């Protein structure tokens, strides 16, 4: 399946993240919610991108989808240690205003 960071439900509220503060994320962001069912290492991978989108992982620390709670970021993938019962936000955001299609996959290790 292909997705786009400007699909219905996307926002343009976040331009910077604590884990990647020097990058300009002025493009739209699309946010997925993930609640971990077990303690595990997870890798989220972007592929088939039509523009410069990145993936970022935020941890809900009681403030919802807050860019200050960014755990990790990557231009094509990001890995993190998920804790059972914890909520995470997987964000696909457009670097420097980018808008594009992509595929997104999750792998648990």
Coordinates of C-alpha atoms in Angstrom, one line a residue:
X1 CA 0.0 0.0 0.0
X2 CA 1.1 3.5 -0.7
X3 CA 0.5 6.4 1.7
X4 CA 1.2 10.2 1.5
X5 CA 2.2 12.6 4.2
X6 CA -0.6 15.0 3.0
X7 CA -3.4 12.5 3.1
X8 CA -6.6 13.3 5.0
X9 CA -5.8 13.6 8.6
X10 CA -2.3 15.0 8.1
X11 CA -1.2 18.2 9.8
X12 CA 1.4 20.9 9.4
X13 CA 1.8 21.7 13.1
X14 CA 5.4 20.3 13.7
X15 CA 8.4 21.8 12.0
X16 CA 11.2 20.6 14.4
X17 CA 11.8 17.6 16.7
X18 CA 14.0 17.2 19.7
X19 CA 15.9 14.2 18.3
X20 CA 16.7 16.0 15.0
X21 CA 16.6 19.7 15.8
X22 CA 18.7 21.0 12.8
X23 CA 16.3 19.6 10.2
X24 CA 13.5 21.7 8.6
X25 CA 10.3 19.6 8.7
X26 CA 8.1 22.3 7.2
X27 CA 6.2 19.7 5.0
X28 CA 3.0 18.0 6.2
X29 CA 3.2 15.2 8.8
X30 CA 1.2 12.1 9.0
X31 CA 1.0 10.5 12.4
X32 CA 0.4 6.8 13.2
X33 CA -0.3 5.6 16.8
X34 CA 1.2 2.4 18.0
X35 CA 0.6 0.8 21.4
X36 CA 3.3 -1.9 22.2
X37 CA 1.9 -5.3 23.0
X38 CA 5.3 -6.6 24.3
X39 CA 8.8 -5.4 25.1
X40 CA 10.5 -5.6 21.7
X41 CA 12.8 -3.8 19.3
X42 CA 10.9 -2.2 16.4
X43 CA 12.2 -0.9 13.1
X44 CA 10.0 1.3 11.0
X45 CA 11.1 1.6 7.4
X46 CA 10.0 4.1 4.6
X47 CA 10.4 2.9 1.0
X48 CA 9.2 3.8 -2.4
X49 CA 9.3 7.5 -1.5
X50 CA 8.4 10.0 -4.2
X51 CA 9.9 13.0 -2.2
X52 CA 12.1 13.6 0.8
X53 CA 10.1 12.3 3.7
X54 CA 11.6 11.1 7.0
X55 CA 10.3 8.9 9.8
X56 CA 10.4 10.0 13.4
X57 CA 9.3 8.1 16.6
X58 CA 7.8 10.0 19.5
X59 CA 7.0 8.5 22.9
X60 CA 3.8 9.6 24.7
X61 CA 5.0 10.9 28.0
X62 CA 1.6 12.1 29.1
X63 CA 1.6 15.1 26.7
X64 CA 0.3 13.2 23.6
X65 CA 2.1 13.7 20.3
X66 CA 4.8 16.1 21.5
X67 CA 7.9 16.8 19.3
X68 CA 10.0 17.2 22.5
X69 CA 9.5 13.5 23.2
X70 CA 11.2 12.3 20.0
X71 CA 13.1 9.1 20.6
X72 CA 14.7 8.6 17.2
X73 CA 14.6 9.7 13.5
X74 CA 15.8 8.5 10.2
X75 CA 15.7 9.4 6.5
X76 CA 14.6 5.9 5.6
X77 CA 14.3 3.9 8.9
X78 CA 14.2 4.3 12.6
X79 CA 14.6 1.7 15.4
X80 CA 13.5 1.9 19.0
X81 CA 13.0 -0.3 22.1
X82 CA 9.2 -0.5 22.7
X83 CA 7.9 -1.1 26.1
X84 CA 4.7 -3.1 26.6
X85 CA 1.7 -0.9 27.1
X86 CA 3.5 2.3 26.0
X87 CA 2.0 4.5 23.3
X88 CA 4.3 5.7 20.5
X89 CA 3.6 8.0 17.6
X90 CA 5.2 7.1 14.2
X91 CA 5.5 10.3 12.2
X92 CA 6.2 10.6 8.5
X93 CA 7.2 14.3 7.9
X94 CA 8.3 16.2 4.8
X95 CA 11.8 17.5 5.0
X96 CA 12.1 21.2 3.7
X97 CA 8.4 21.2 2.7
X98 CA 8.4 17.9 0.9
X99 CA 5.1 16.2 0.0
X100 CA 5.2 12.6 -1.3
X101 CA 4.0 9.1 -1.4
X102 CA 5.7 6.3 0.5
X103 CA 5.3 2.7 1.8
X104 CA 5.7 2.1 5.5
X105 CA 6.6 -1.2 7.2
X106 CA 7.1 -2.3 10.8
X107 CA 9.4 -5.1 11.9
X108 CA 9.6 -6.5 15.4
X109 CA 12.8 -8.3 16.5

